[in-house]
Coordinates of C-alpha atoms and ligand atoms in Angstrom, one line a residue:
M28 CA -4.1 18.2 15.3
D29 CA -5.4 14.6 15.3
E30 CA -2.8 12.0 14.6
L31 CA -2.3 11.0 10.9
V32 CA -2.4 7.3 10.1
I33 CA -1.3 6.1 6.7
L34 CA -2.9 2.8 5.8
K35 CA -2.0 0.5 2.9
L36 CA -4.6 -1.9 1.7
G37 CA -2.5 -4.6 0.1
G38 CA -3.2 -5.9 -3.4
S39 CA -3.0 -9.4 -1.9
V40 CA -6.0 -8.5 0.3
I41 CA -8.3 -6.5 -2.0
T42 CA -7.8 -8.5 -5.1
K43 CA -7.5 -12.2 -6.0
K44 CA -3.7 -11.9 -6.3
S45 CA -2.9 -15.4 -5.1
D46 CA -5.0 -16.8 -7.9
N47 CA -3.5 -14.3 -10.3
K48 CA -7.1 -13.3 -11.2
R49 CA -7.8 -9.7 -12.2
E50 CA -10.7 -9.6 -9.8
V51 CA -11.6 -7.6 -6.7
D52 CA -12.0 -9.5 -3.5
R53 CA -15.3 -7.8 -2.7
V54 CA -15.7 -9.7 0.6
N55 CA -12.4 -8.5 2.0
L56 CA -12.7 -5.0 0.6
R57 CA -16.2 -4.5 2.0
R58 CA -15.2 -5.8 5.5
L59 CA -12.1 -3.7 5.7
C60 CA -14.0 -0.5 4.7
Q61 CA -16.6 -1.4 7.4
E62 CA -13.8 -1.8 10.0
I63 CA -12.3 1.5 9.0
A64 CA -15.7 3.2 9.3
E65 CA -16.2 1.7 12.8
A66 CA -12.7 2.8 13.9
I67 CA -13.4 6.4 12.7
D68 CA -16.7 6.4 14.6
E69 CA -14.9 5.3 17.8
K70 CA -11.7 7.4 17.7
R71 CA -10.6 10.7 16.2
F72 CA -7.7 10.4 13.7
R73 CA -6.9 11.6 10.2
L74 CA -6.5 8.8 7.6
L75 CA -4.9 8.5 4.2
V76 CA -5.3 5.3 2.3
V77 CA -2.9 3.9 -0.3
H78 CA -3.8 0.6 -2.0
G79 CA -1.7 -1.9 -3.9
A80 CA -2.3 -3.3 -7.4
G81 CA -2.6 -7.1 -7.3
P82 CA -3.1 -8.4 -10.9
F83 CA -4.8 -5.1 -11.9
G84 CA -1.3 -3.5 -12.1
H85 CA 1.3 -6.2 -11.8
V86 CA 0.1 -8.3 -14.7
P87 CA -0.1 -5.6 -17.4
A88 CA 3.1 -4.0 -16.1
Q89 CA 4.9 -7.3 -16.4
E90 CA 3.4 -8.1 -19.8
Y91 CA 4.6 -4.8 -21.3
G92 CA 7.9 -4.8 -19.4
L93 CA 7.1 -1.4 -17.8
D94 CA 9.3 -2.1 -14.8
K95 CA 12.3 -2.3 -17.2
G96 CA 11.6 1.2 -18.6
L97 CA 10.6 2.4 -22.0
R98 CA 12.5 0.6 -24.7
S99 CA 9.9 0.3 -27.5
G100 CA 6.9 2.2 -28.7
K101 CA 4.8 -1.0 -28.2
Q102 CA 5.0 -0.4 -24.4
L103 CA 3.1 2.8 -24.6
K104 CA -0.2 0.9 -25.0
G105 CA 0.8 -1.0 -21.8
F106 CA 1.4 2.3 -20.1
S107 CA -2.2 3.4 -20.9
L108 CA -3.7 0.0 -20.1
T109 CA -2.0 -0.3 -16.7
R110 CA -3.0 3.2 -15.8
Q111 CA -6.6 2.5 -16.8
S112 CA -6.6 -0.8 -14.9
M113 CA -5.4 0.9 -11.7
E114 CA -8.0 3.6 -12.1
E115 CA -10.6 0.9 -12.3
L116 CA -9.4 -0.8 -9.1
N117 CA -9.2 2.5 -7.4
S118 CA -12.8 3.3 -8.2
Y119 CA -13.8 0.0 -6.6
V120 CA -11.9 0.9 -3.5
V121 CA -13.3 4.5 -3.3
D122 CA -16.9 3.2 -4.0
A123 CA -16.6 0.6 -1.2
L124 CA -15.3 3.3 1.3
L125 CA -18.2 5.6 0.3
E126 CA -20.7 2.8 0.8
A127 CA -19.3 2.3 4.3
G128 CA -19.9 6.0 5.0
I129 CA -16.4 7.3 4.6
N130 CA -15.7 10.6 2.8
A131 CA -13.1 9.0 0.4
I132 CA -11.6 10.9 -2.5
S133 CA -9.3 9.6 -5.1
Y134 CA -5.8 10.9 -5.8
Q135 CA -4.2 9.6 -9.0
P136 CA -0.4 9.3 -8.9
S137 CA 0.2 8.9 -12.6
A138 CA -1.4 12.4 -13.2
V139 CA 0.9 14.2 -10.8
G140 CA 4.0 12.1 -9.9
V141 CA 7.5 11.8 -11.4
L142 CA 10.0 9.0 -10.8
S143 CA 13.8 9.1 -11.4
G144 CA 15.3 5.7 -11.9
G145 CA 12.3 4.3 -9.9
K146 CA 12.6 6.7 -7.0
L147 CA 9.7 9.1 -6.4
I148 CA 11.1 12.6 -6.9
Y149 CA 8.0 14.7 -7.4
F150 CA 4.6 14.2 -5.9
P151 CA 2.6 17.3 -4.8
T152 CA 0.9 16.9 -1.4
K153 CA -0.7 20.3 -0.9
V154 CA -4.1 19.1 -2.0
L155 CA -3.7 16.0 0.2
A156 CA -2.9 18.2 3.2
Y157 CA -6.0 20.3 2.7
L158 CA -8.2 17.2 2.2
L159 CA -6.9 15.7 5.5
E160 CA -7.5 19.0 7.3
M161 CA -11.1 18.8 6.2
D162 CA -11.3 15.2 7.5
M163 CA -11.6 13.7 4.0
V164 CA -9.9 10.4 3.4
P165 CA -7.7 10.6 0.3
V166 CA -7.1 7.3 -1.5
S167 CA -4.0 7.0 -3.6
Y168 CA -2.3 3.8 -5.0
G169 CA 0.5 2.1 -6.7
D170 CA 0.6 3.2 -10.4
V171 CA 2.7 3.6 -13.5
L172 CA 4.5 6.9 -13.7
V173 CA 6.7 8.8 -16.1
D174 CA 10.3 8.4 -15.1
E175 CA 12.9 11.0 -16.1
K176 CA 15.6 8.4 -16.5
T177 CA 13.8 5.4 -17.9
G178 CA 10.7 6.9 -19.6
V179 CA 8.2 5.0 -17.5
G180 CA 8.4 3.2 -14.2
I181 CA 6.3 1.6 -11.5
L182 CA 5.5 3.4 -8.3
S183 CA 4.7 0.8 -5.7
G184 CA 2.3 1.7 -2.9
D185 CA 5.1 0.5 -0.7
H186 CA 7.3 3.3 -1.9
L187 CA 4.5 5.9 -1.9
V188 CA 3.5 5.1 1.7
P189 CA 6.8 6.1 3.3
Y190 CA 7.1 9.1 0.9
L191 CA 3.7 10.4 2.1
A192 CA 4.4 9.5 5.8
R193 CA 7.5 11.7 5.7
K194 CA 6.0 14.6 3.8
L195 CA 2.7 14.7 5.7
H196 CA 4.3 13.8 9.1
A197 CA 2.3 10.7 9.8
S198 CA 2.3 9.3 13.3
R199 CA 1.8 5.7 12.3
V200 CA 1.8 3.5 9.2
I201 CA -0.2 0.3 9.0
I202 CA 0.3 -2.1 6.1
T203 CA -2.2 -4.9 5.5
T204 CA -1.3 -8.0 3.5
D205 CA -2.6 -11.6 3.2
V206 CA -0.3 -12.9 5.9
D207 CA -0.2 -12.1 9.7
G208 CA 2.9 -10.1 9.5
I209 CA 6.6 -10.7 8.6
F210 CA 7.9 -14.2 9.4
D211 CA 11.4 -15.7 9.6
V212 CA 10.7 -17.4 6.2
D213 CA 7.7 -17.0 3.8
P214 CA 4.8 -18.6 5.5
K215 CA 3.4 -19.7 2.2
G216 CA 6.6 -21.6 1.4
G217 CA 5.2 -24.9 2.8
G218 CA 7.7 -25.3 5.7
S219 CA 7.4 -24.1 9.3
S220 CA 7.7 -20.4 9.9
E221 CA 7.5 -18.1 12.9
L222 CA 5.9 -14.7 13.1
I223 CA 8.5 -12.0 14.1
K224 CA 6.9 -9.5 16.5
E225 CA 9.5 -6.7 16.0
I226 CA 12.0 -6.0 13.3
T227 CA 14.9 -3.6 13.5
Q228 CA 18.1 -3.2 11.6
R229 CA 19.6 -5.5 14.2
N230 CA 17.5 -8.7 13.6
M231 CA 16.6 -8.2 9.9
A232 CA 19.7 -10.0 8.6
S233 CA 18.5 -13.3 10.3
L234 CA 15.2 -13.3 8.3
S235 CA 14.5 -14.7 4.9
V236 CA 12.0 -12.2 3.5
G237 CA 11.1 -12.7 -0.1
K238 CA 8.8 -11.8 -3.0
S239 CA 5.2 -12.4 -3.6
R240 CA 4.0 -15.7 -4.9
G241 CA 1.6 -14.0 -7.4
T242 CA 2.8 -11.9 -10.3
D243 CA 4.7 -9.0 -8.8
V244 CA 7.0 -6.4 -10.3
T245 CA 7.7 -4.3 -7.2
G246 CA 9.5 -6.7 -4.9
G247 CA 6.9 -8.1 -2.5
M248 CA 7.5 -8.3 1.3
K249 CA 11.3 -7.7 0.9
R250 CA 10.8 -4.3 -0.7
K251 CA 8.2 -3.5 2.0
L252 CA 10.6 -4.3 4.8
D253 CA 13.5 -2.3 3.3
E254 CA 11.2 0.8 2.8
L255 CA 9.7 0.5 6.3
L256 CA 13.1 0.0 8.0
R257 CA 14.3 3.2 6.3
L258 CA 11.2 5.0 7.5
A259 CA 11.7 3.7 11.1
G260 CA 15.2 5.1 11.0
E261 CA 13.6 8.5 10.5
G262 CA 11.3 8.1 13.5
I263 CA 8.1 6.7 12.0
N264 CA 7.2 3.2 13.0
S265 CA 5.0 0.9 11.1
E266 CA 3.1 -2.3 11.6
V267 CA 2.5 -5.1 9.1
I268 CA -0.8 -6.8 10.0
S269 CA -3.3 -9.2 8.4
G270 CA -5.9 -7.7 6.2
V271 CA -7.7 -11.0 5.8
K272 CA -8.4 -11.9 9.4
P273 CA -11.6 -10.0 10.5
G274 CA -11.2 -7.4 13.2
I275 CA -7.4 -6.9 13.1
L276 CA -7.4 -3.7 11.1
K277 CA -10.0 -2.1 13.3
R278 CA -8.1 -3.0 16.5
S279 CA -4.9 -1.6 14.9
L280 CA -6.6 1.6 13.8
L281 CA -7.8 2.0 17.4
G282 CA -4.3 1.8 18.6
E283 CA -3.9 -1.8 19.8
K284 CA -0.3 -3.1 19.5
N285 CA 1.2 -6.5 19.0
L286 CA -1.2 -7.6 16.3
G287 CA 1.4 -8.4 13.6
T288 CA 5.0 -7.2 13.1
L289 CA 6.2 -3.8 14.4
I290 CA 9.0 -2.3 12.4
R291 CA 11.0 0.2 14.5
E292 CA 14.4 1.8 14.8
Ligands
ATP320 P1 0.5 -5.6 -3.7 O1 2.0 -5.4 -4.0 O2 -0.2 -6.2 -4.9 O3 -0.1 -4.5 -3.0 P2 0.7 -6.8 -1.1 O4 1.5 -5.6 -0.8 O5 -0.6 -7.0 -0.4 O6 0.5 -6.9 -2.6 P3 2.8 -8.8 -1.4 O7 3.7 -7.8 -2.0 O8 2.3 -9.8 -2.4 O9 1.5 -8.1 -0.7 O10 3.5 -9.5 -0.2 C1 2.8 -10.4 0.6 C2 3.5 -11.8 0.3 O11 4.8 -11.7 0.8 C3 2.8 -12.9 1.1 O12 1.7 -13.4 0.5 C4 4.0 -13.9 1.3 O13 3.9 -15.0 0.5 C5 5.2 -13.1 0.8 N1 6.4 -13.2 1.7 C6 7.7 -13.6 1.3 N2 8.5 -13.7 2.4 C7 7.7 -13.4 3.5 C8 8.1 -13.4 4.9 N3 9.3 -13.7 5.4 N4 7.0 -13.1 5.7 C9 5.8 -12.9 5.3 N5 5.4 -12.9 4.0 C10 6.4 -13.2 3.1
IP8_321 O1 1.1 -3.3 -5.6 C1 2.2 -1.6 -7.9 O2 1.9 -1.2 -6.6 P1 2.0 -2.2 -5.4 C2 1.7 -0.7 -9.0 O3 1.7 -1.4 -4.2 C3 1.6 -1.4 -10.4 O4 3.5 -2.6 -5.3 C4 1.1 -0.5 -11.5 C5 2.1 -2.6 -10.6

């Protein structure tokens, strides 16, 4: 069977997250979809896309305290609104993929998934496996889910990606964000910073990896790195690359290495 690549389109790339605007970055989104289409034309591989939330999810989730669990009936409206907002963003992403000629199909996490204290404990993948076998491109995303311990919780795309990579036996994971990869310190912090080409359990302690500068309830780059290091420990490597620099995603999908940060065992 063709190799399975799981790709995250970061909220920081496909929305105006750094301006905290609940707006799609249509230029980035269209270009990335075009790059995916070109890569699929040039090489055979199966692809599953997960996208992040940007302000479409993080802002309402924070406003209604959904990351803290369900403590008041007033939050239920926020549950609905956040879910609707993510569905809207997802429909922009699926439309853009379809326009680029990719057979994309949406897969809504809040309709099927269950968390337990923030950890994904139930997420059926049988339909996804069939879709991938047919060469469709499923598109899932970070969402707000029922949580058996806290009532509601946030499923980050950064938690969903490794979950799916394990269950569907992905060969590779590619994560796009608005920076070139993972640096020794946040490159948006104003000081000097150095891109780290490879991260393992051995050098991670020397790095200062933090949160997002935009509104974010799921832990930013630090959470990503923790999740990806765990995944690497189970034999699945991942790369964090730029989604804002033209051409990088296509080259990465085609198998080129050394484009950002490799996370390996
Ligand atoms: P979303 O969660 O909305 O999908 P995303 O996954 O695209 O967004 P973020 O979670 O916002 O991206 O993470 C990217 C941000 O992480 C960068 O904009 C950067 O400012 C921040 N960051 C913090 N520390 C580091 C670091 N050491 N190296 C690189 N980026 C870092
Ligand atoms: O942007 C967050 O997903 P992420 C989902 O991938 C919500 O972390 C609803 C905030």
